[in-house]
CSV table of C-alpha atoms in Angstrom, one decimal:
chain,number,residue,atom,x,y,z
A,646,MET,CA,97.8,42.7,53.3
A,647,LYS,CA,98.5,44.0,49.8
A,648,PHE,CA,96.8,46.2,47.3
A,649,GLU,CA,95.9,46.2,43.9
A,650,ASN,CA,94.4,48.9,41.9
A,651,ILE,CA,90.8,49.0,40.1
A,652,GLN,CA,90.7,51.7,37.4
A,653,ASN,CA,87.4,54.3,38.2
A,654,GLY,CA,84.8,53.4,36.3
A,655,LYS,CA,85.6,49.4,36.0
A,656,PHE,CA,83.5,48.1,39.0
A,657,GLU,CA,80.3,49.1,40.2
A,658,ILE,CA,78.4,48.3,43.3
A,659,PRO,CA,76.1,45.5,43.0
A,660,PRO,CA,72.4,46.0,43.7
A,661,GLN,CA,71.4,45.7,47.2
A,662,SER,CA,74.7,46.1,48.8
A,663,LEU,CA,75.6,47.5,52.1
A,664,VAL,CA,77.7,50.7,52.4
A,665,THR,CA,78.6,52.9,55.1
A,666,LEU,CA,78.0,56.6,54.5
A,667,THR,CA,80.0,58.7,57.0
A,668,PHE,CA,78.5,62.3,57.4
A,669,MET,CA,81.9,65.1,58.2
A,670,GLY,CA,80.4,68.5,57.7
A,671,ASP,CA,80.0,69.0,54.2
A,672,ILE,CA,81.5,66.0,53.3
A,673,THR,CA,80.2,62.6,53.1
A,674,GLU,CA,82.2,59.4,52.5
A,675,LEU,CA,81.0,56.2,51.0
A,676,GLN,CA,82.6,53.5,51.8
A,677,TYR,CA,82.4,49.3,50.3
A,678,MET,CA,84.0,46.2,51.1
A,679,SER,CA,82.9,43.2,49.2
A,680,SER,CA,84.2,41.1,52.2
A,681,TYR,CA,85.2,41.6,55.8
A,682,ASN,CA,88.0,39.7,57.4
A,683,HIS,CA,86.6,38.4,61.2
A,684,GLN,CA,89.5,36.0,61.5
A,685,ALA,CA,91.4,36.8,65.1
A,686,ARG,CA,95.3,37.2,64.6
A,687,THR,CA,95.4,36.0,68.5
A,688,LEU,CA,93.8,33.7,70.6
A,689,LYS,CA,93.8,34.4,74.7
A,690,ILE,CA,94.4,31.1,76.6
A,691,SER,CA,94.7,33.3,79.9
A,692,ASN,CA,95.7,36.4,81.6
A,693,GLU,CA,99.3,35.5,81.0
A,694,GLU,CA,99.3,33.6,77.6
A,695,TYR,CA,97.7,33.7,73.9
A,696,VAL,CA,98.0,31.4,70.9
A,697,GLU,CA,99.1,33.4,67.3
A,698,VAL,CA,96.2,32.0,65.2
A,699,SER,CA,98.3,31.4,62.2
A,700,THR,CA,101.0,29.6,63.5
A,701,GLY,CA,99.6,27.9,66.9
A,702,GLU,CA,102.8,29.4,68.9
A,703,VAL,CA,101.9,29.9,72.5
A,704,LYS,CA,102.9,33.0,73.8
A,705,ARG,CA,103.4,35.4,76.9
A,706,TYR,CA,102.0,38.7,77.0
A,707,GLU,CA,104.8,40.2,78.3
A,708,ASP,CA,106.4,39.1,75.0
A,709,LYS,CA,103.7,41.0,72.8
A,710,ARG,CA,105.2,44.5,72.4
A,711,ALA,CA,102.5,47.1,71.6
A,712,ALA,CA,105.5,49.1,70.2
A,713,THR,CA,106.0,46.4,67.4
A,714,ARG,CA,106.6,48.3,64.1
A,715,GLY,CA,102.8,46.7,62.4
A,716,GLU,CA,101.1,47.2,65.4
A,717,ALA,CA,102.1,51.2,65.9
A,718,GLU,CA,101.2,51.8,61.8
A,719,ASN,CA,98.0,50.0,62.5
A,720,SER,CA,96.9,52.3,65.5
A,721,LEU,CA,98.5,55.4,64.4
A,722,ARG,CA,96.3,54.6,61.0
A,723,LYS,CA,93.5,54.5,63.0
A,724,THR,CA,94.3,57.9,64.5
A,725,MET,CA,95.3,59.7,61.7
A,726,ARG,CA,91.7,58.8,59.9
A,727,HIS,CA,89.8,60.0,63.7
A,728,ILE,CA,91.7,63.0,63.5
A,729,ARG,CA,91.1,63.8,59.7
A,730,GLN,CA,86.9,63.0,60.1
A,731,LEU,CA,87.0,65.0,63.3
A,732,ILE,CA,88.8,68.0,61.1
A,733,GLN,CA,86.1,67.4,58.5
A,734,THR,CA,83.3,67.2,60.8
A,735,ASN,CA,84.3,70.4,62.5
A,736,ILE,CA,85.7,72.8,60.2
A,737,THR,CA,83.5,73.8,57.5
A,738,ASP,CA,84.4,77.5,57.2
A,739,VAL,CA,87.6,78.7,57.7
A,740,LYS,CA,87.4,82.0,58.5
A,741,ASN,CA,86.0,80.4,62.0
A,742,VAL,CA,89.3,78.6,62.7
A,743,ARG,CA,93.1,79.5,64.0
A,744,TRP,CA,95.8,77.0,63.6
A,745,VAL,CA,98.3,77.4,66.4
A,746,THR,CA,101.7,75.7,67.0
A,747,LEU,CA,102.8,75.8,70.7
A,748,THR,CA,106.4,74.8,71.2
A,749,TYR,CA,109.0,74.4,73.7
A,750,LYS,CA,112.3,76.4,73.9
A,751,GLU,CA,113.8,73.6,76.2
A,752,ASN,CA,114.1,70.0,75.2
A,753,MET,CA,111.1,68.9,76.9
A,754,THR,CA,110.2,65.1,76.6
A,755,ASP,CA,107.9,64.5,79.3
A,756,PRO,CA,104.3,63.5,77.4
A,757,LYS,CA,102.5,63.6,80.7
A,758,LYS,CA,103.9,67.2,81.0
A,759,LEU,CA,102.9,68.0,77.6
A,760,TYR,CA,99.0,67.8,78.1
A,761,ASP,CA,99.4,69.3,81.7
A,762,ASP,CA,101.0,72.6,80.4
A,763,PHE,CA,98.5,72.6,77.6
A,764,ARG,CA,95.7,72.3,80.1
A,765,LYS,CA,96.8,75.4,82.0
A,766,PHE,CA,97.3,77.3,79.0
A,767,ASN,CA,93.8,76.7,77.6
A,768,GLN,CA,92.5,78.2,81.1
A,769,LYS,CA,94.7,81.5,80.8
A,770,PHE,CA,93.2,81.8,77.1
A,771,SER,CA,89.5,81.0,78.0
A,772,TYR,CA,90.0,83.4,80.7
A,773,HIS,CA,91.7,86.0,78.5
A,774,LEU,CA,88.9,85.6,76.0
A,775,LYS,CA,86.1,85.9,78.9
A,776,GLU,CA,87.6,89.2,79.6
A,777,CYS,CA,87.6,90.4,76.1
A,778,GLY,CA,84.1,88.9,75.6
A,779,ILE,CA,84.7,86.2,73.3
A,780,LYS,CA,83.3,83.4,73.5
A,781,LYS,CA,85.1,80.4,74.2
A,782,PRO,CA,86.3,78.1,70.9
A,783,GLU,CA,86.6,74.1,70.6
A,784,TYR,CA,89.6,72.8,70.1
A,785,ILE,CA,91.5,70.2,68.4
A,786,CYS,CA,94.7,69.4,69.6
A,787,VAL,CA,97.5,67.3,68.3
A,788,ALA,CA,101.1,66.3,69.3
A,789,GLU,CA,104.2,66.2,67.1
A,790,PRO,CA,107.4,64.8,68.2
A,791,GLN,CA,110.4,66.5,67.3
A,792,LYS,CA,113.7,64.6,66.1
A,793,ARG,CA,115.4,66.1,69.1
A,794,GLY,CA,113.2,64.4,71.4
A,795,ALA,CA,110.8,67.8,72.3
A,796,TRP,CA,107.3,68.2,71.3
A,797,HIS,CA,105.2,70.6,69.7
A,798,LEU,CA,101.8,70.8,69.9
A,799,HIS,CA,99.1,72.0,66.6
A,800,VAL,CA,95.7,73.0,67.8
A,801,LEU,CA,92.8,74.1,65.8
A,802,PHE,CA,91.0,76.7,68.0
A,803,ILE,CA,87.3,76.4,66.2
A,804,TRP,CA,84.6,79.0,67.0
A,805,GLU,CA,80.8,79.3,65.4
A,806,GLU,CA,81.3,82.5,63.7
A,807,LYS,CA,84.3,84.1,62.6
A,808,ALA,CA,87.4,83.5,64.4
A,809,PRO,CA,88.6,86.8,66.5
A,810,TYR,CA,92.0,88.5,65.8
A,811,LEU,CA,95.1,86.8,68.3
A,812,ASP,CA,97.7,88.9,68.9
A,813,ASN,CA,101.0,86.4,69.0
A,814,ALA,CA,103.1,88.5,71.7
A,815,GLY,CA,100.3,88.2,73.9
A,816,PHE,CA,99.4,84.9,73.2
A,817,SER,CA,103.2,83.6,73.6
A,818,LYS,CA,103.5,85.1,77.2
A,819,MET,CA,100.5,83.1,78.0
A,820,TRP,CA,102.1,80.2,76.6
A,821,GLY,CA,105.1,80.6,78.6
A,822,HIS,CA,107.0,77.9,77.2
A,823,GLY,CA,108.6,78.9,73.8
A,824,PHE,CA,108.0,79.9,70.5
A,825,THR,CA,104.2,80.1,69.2
A,826,LYS,CA,102.8,80.5,65.7
A,827,ILE,CA,99.2,81.9,64.7
A,828,LYS,CA,97.8,81.2,61.2
A,829,SER,CA,94.2,81.5,59.5
A,830,LEU,CA,93.4,79.1,57.0
A,831,LYS,CA,92.9,79.9,53.2
A,832,SER,CA,90.6,78.8,50.7
A,833,GLY,CA,91.4,75.4,49.8
A,834,ASP,CA,93.9,74.4,52.8
A,835,SER,CA,93.4,71.1,53.9
A,836,ILE,CA,94.7,70.8,57.5
A,837,ALA,CA,93.5,67.3,57.4
A,838,SER,CA,95.7,66.1,54.9
A,839,TYR,CA,98.5,68.4,56.2
A,840,LEU,CA,98.5,66.8,59.8
A,841,GLN,CA,97.7,63.3,58.2
A,842,CYS,CA,101.3,63.6,55.8
A,843,TYR,CA,103.3,65.4,58.3
A,844,LEU,CA,102.7,63.5,61.5
A,845,THR,CA,103.3,60.1,59.9
A,846,ASP,CA,105.9,58.0,58.1
A,847,LEU,CA,103.9,55.2,56.8
A,848,ASP,CA,103.9,53.0,54.2
A,849,ILE,CA,101.2,55.3,51.8
A,850,PRO,CA,98.9,52.5,49.9
A,851,ASP,CA,97.3,53.6,46.9
A,852,GLU,CA,93.8,54.0,48.2
A,853,ILE,CA,95.2,56.7,51.0
A,854,ALA,CA,97.9,58.5,48.4
A,855,GLY,CA,94.8,60.4,46.5
A,856,TYR,CA,94.5,62.3,49.5
A,857,PHE,CA,97.9,64.3,49.4
A,858,PRO,CA,99.5,63.6,45.9
A,859,ASP,CA,102.3,66.1,46.4
A,860,SER,CA,103.2,65.2,49.7
A,861,LEU,CA,105.0,61.5,49.2
A,862,LYS,CA,108.3,60.3,48.4
A,863,GLU,CA,110.1,57.3,47.4
A,864,THR,CA,112.4,55.4,49.6
A,865,GLY,CA,114.5,52.2,48.9
A,866,ALA,CA,116.2,50.5,45.9
A,867,SER,CA,114.1,50.6,42.5
A,868,SER,CA,113.2,47.3,43.4
A,869,GLY,CA,111.5,47.7,46.4
A,870,LYS,CA,110.4,50.9,46.4
A,871,LYS,CA,107.9,52.4,49.0
A,872,ARG,CA,105.6,55.5,49.1
A,873,VAL,CA,105.9,57.3,52.4
A,874,VAL,CA,105.0,60.5,53.5
A,875,LYS,CA,107.3,63.4,54.0
A,876,GLY,CA,108.4,64.3,57.4
A,877,ALA,CA,108.5,61.0,58.9
A,878,ARG,CA,107.9,60.7,62.8
A,879,LEU,CA,106.1,57.6,63.3
A,880,HIS,CA,109.2,56.1,65.2
A,881,LEU,CA,109.3,58.8,67.9
A,882,TYR,CA,106.1,58.4,69.0
A,883,PRO,CA,106.1,56.3,72.7
A,884,ALA,CA,103.9,53.2,72.8
A,885,GLY,CA,100.0,53.9,73.9
A,886,PHE,CA,100.6,57.8,73.4
A,887,ASN,CA,97.7,59.2,72.7
A,888,ILE,CA,98.5,62.2,70.2
A,889,LEU,CA,94.8,63.5,70.3
A,890,ARG,CA,93.0,65.7,72.4
A,891,HIS,CA,89.7,67.6,71.8
A,892,SER,CA,87.1,69.7,73.9
A,893,LYS,CA,84.2,67.8,75.1
A,894,ASN,CA,82.0,69.6,72.6
A,895,ILE,CA,83.4,68.9,69.4
A,896,LYS,CA,81.3,67.1,66.6
A,897,LYS,CA,81.6,63.3,65.9
A,898,PRO,CA,81.3,61.9,62.3
A,899,LEU,CA,78.1,60.5,62.4
A,900,LYS,CA,78.0,57.0,60.7
A,901,LYS,CA,74.9,55.0,58.7
A,902,THR,CA,74.7,51.6,57.1
A,903,VAL,CA,72.4,51.5,54.5
A,904,ARG,CA,71.8,49.6,51.0
A,905,ILE,CA,74.0,51.3,47.7
A,906,GLU,CA,70.3,52.4,46.4
A,907,LYS,CA,69.4,54.4,49.1
A,908,ALA,CA,73.2,55.9,49.7
A,909,MET,CA,72.9,57.0,46.5
A,910,GLU,CA,69.3,58.8,46.9
A,911,ILE,CA,70.6,60.9,50.2
A,912,LEU,CA,73.8,61.7,48.2
A,913,SER,CA,71.5,62.9,45.4
A,914,GLY,CA,72.8,66.6,44.5
A,915,SER,CA,76.3,66.3,46.0
A,916,GLU,CA,79.5,66.5,43.9
A,917,LEU,CA,81.5,63.2,44.1
A,918,SER,CA,85.1,64.9,44.5
A,919,TYR,CA,87.1,61.5,45.3
A,920,GLN,CA,87.2,57.9,44.2
A,921,LYS,CA,89.2,54.7,44.6
A,922,THR,CA,88.6,51.3,44.3
A,923,PHE,CA,91.2,48.8,45.4
A,924,LYS,CA,91.3,44.8,45.9
A,925,MET,CA,93.4,43.9,49.3
A,926,PHE,CA,94.4,40.7,49.8
A,927,ASP,CA,96.3,38.6,52.1
A,928,GLU,CA,98.9,35.1,51.9
A,929,LYS,CA,96.1,33.4,53.6
A,930,GLY,CA,93.4,33.7,51.0
A,931,PHE,CA,91.4,36.6,52.3
A,932,GLU,CA,90.2,39.1,49.5
A,933,SER,CA,88.1,42.1,49.4
A,934,ILE,CA,87.2,45.3,46.5
A,935,VAL,CA,86.9,48.1,48.3
A,936,ASP,CA,85.2,51.3,46.9
A,937,LYS,CA,85.7,54.8,48.9
A,938,ARG,CA,84.4,57.8,48.1
A,939,GLU,CA,84.1,61.5,49.3
A,940,TYR,CA,81.1,63.8,48.4
A,941,LYS,CA,80.5,68.0,48.7
A,942,GLY,CA,77.5,69.6,49.1
A,943,SER,CA,74.0,68.3,49.8
């Protein structure tokens, strides 16, 4: 898929068009697409075989590796978008949040042990908070692979009111596996953008680049340069690994499909904070204009 920018203000969403509104805390995203590509890339023949629609080639499922670069990128894009939306939905006041990093002293490379250790730690932490008379927070937990193979965990603990003081020494003792770091978020911090930038090494198209203009670098020769996010991590994730965990009461983004006129009525009084319009197309003739906007307030 290729992308081509359309200058903001040079495109208007046609009247009566359907758009999708995604409500995330005090942020609402509006997205319009002129066309959708519903063509399947593969067609299942049996439990053992499938056809590549574009070529007609019959392949066996064991030859289709979920860890291929393209499939991994598509999956990670969706995951990082989901993480971003969860963070935006649940963090509306940074004073209620503590950002915690949990690391291993040893070169711990077992993904199963990673989440088992976090589960045990979270039980200890919850018990400690209960003893202190502090309500248990919700959490969003994201795994980060290191180049040496070891894992880190980034955890956002989210309270309904101002977050309590957390002593790092005691916190580290409860974790028991290595270094810990506790941070409060300052006004203007964009933890969603940080995680989206830092945990991926994706080729960044223009419609995403606007979220983190200061976190991109160019790679490759001048004739074939591409922009990627600093901190390349994609190739370090095991195939099928779930990098995201969260508590059961974390709020989910609310989506609604309405006519553009109704959408603008709903967004009346909100401030447009981001807009990107672009055309995406492929070699098979598919083409669609996409308009993405973010609004703050209500």
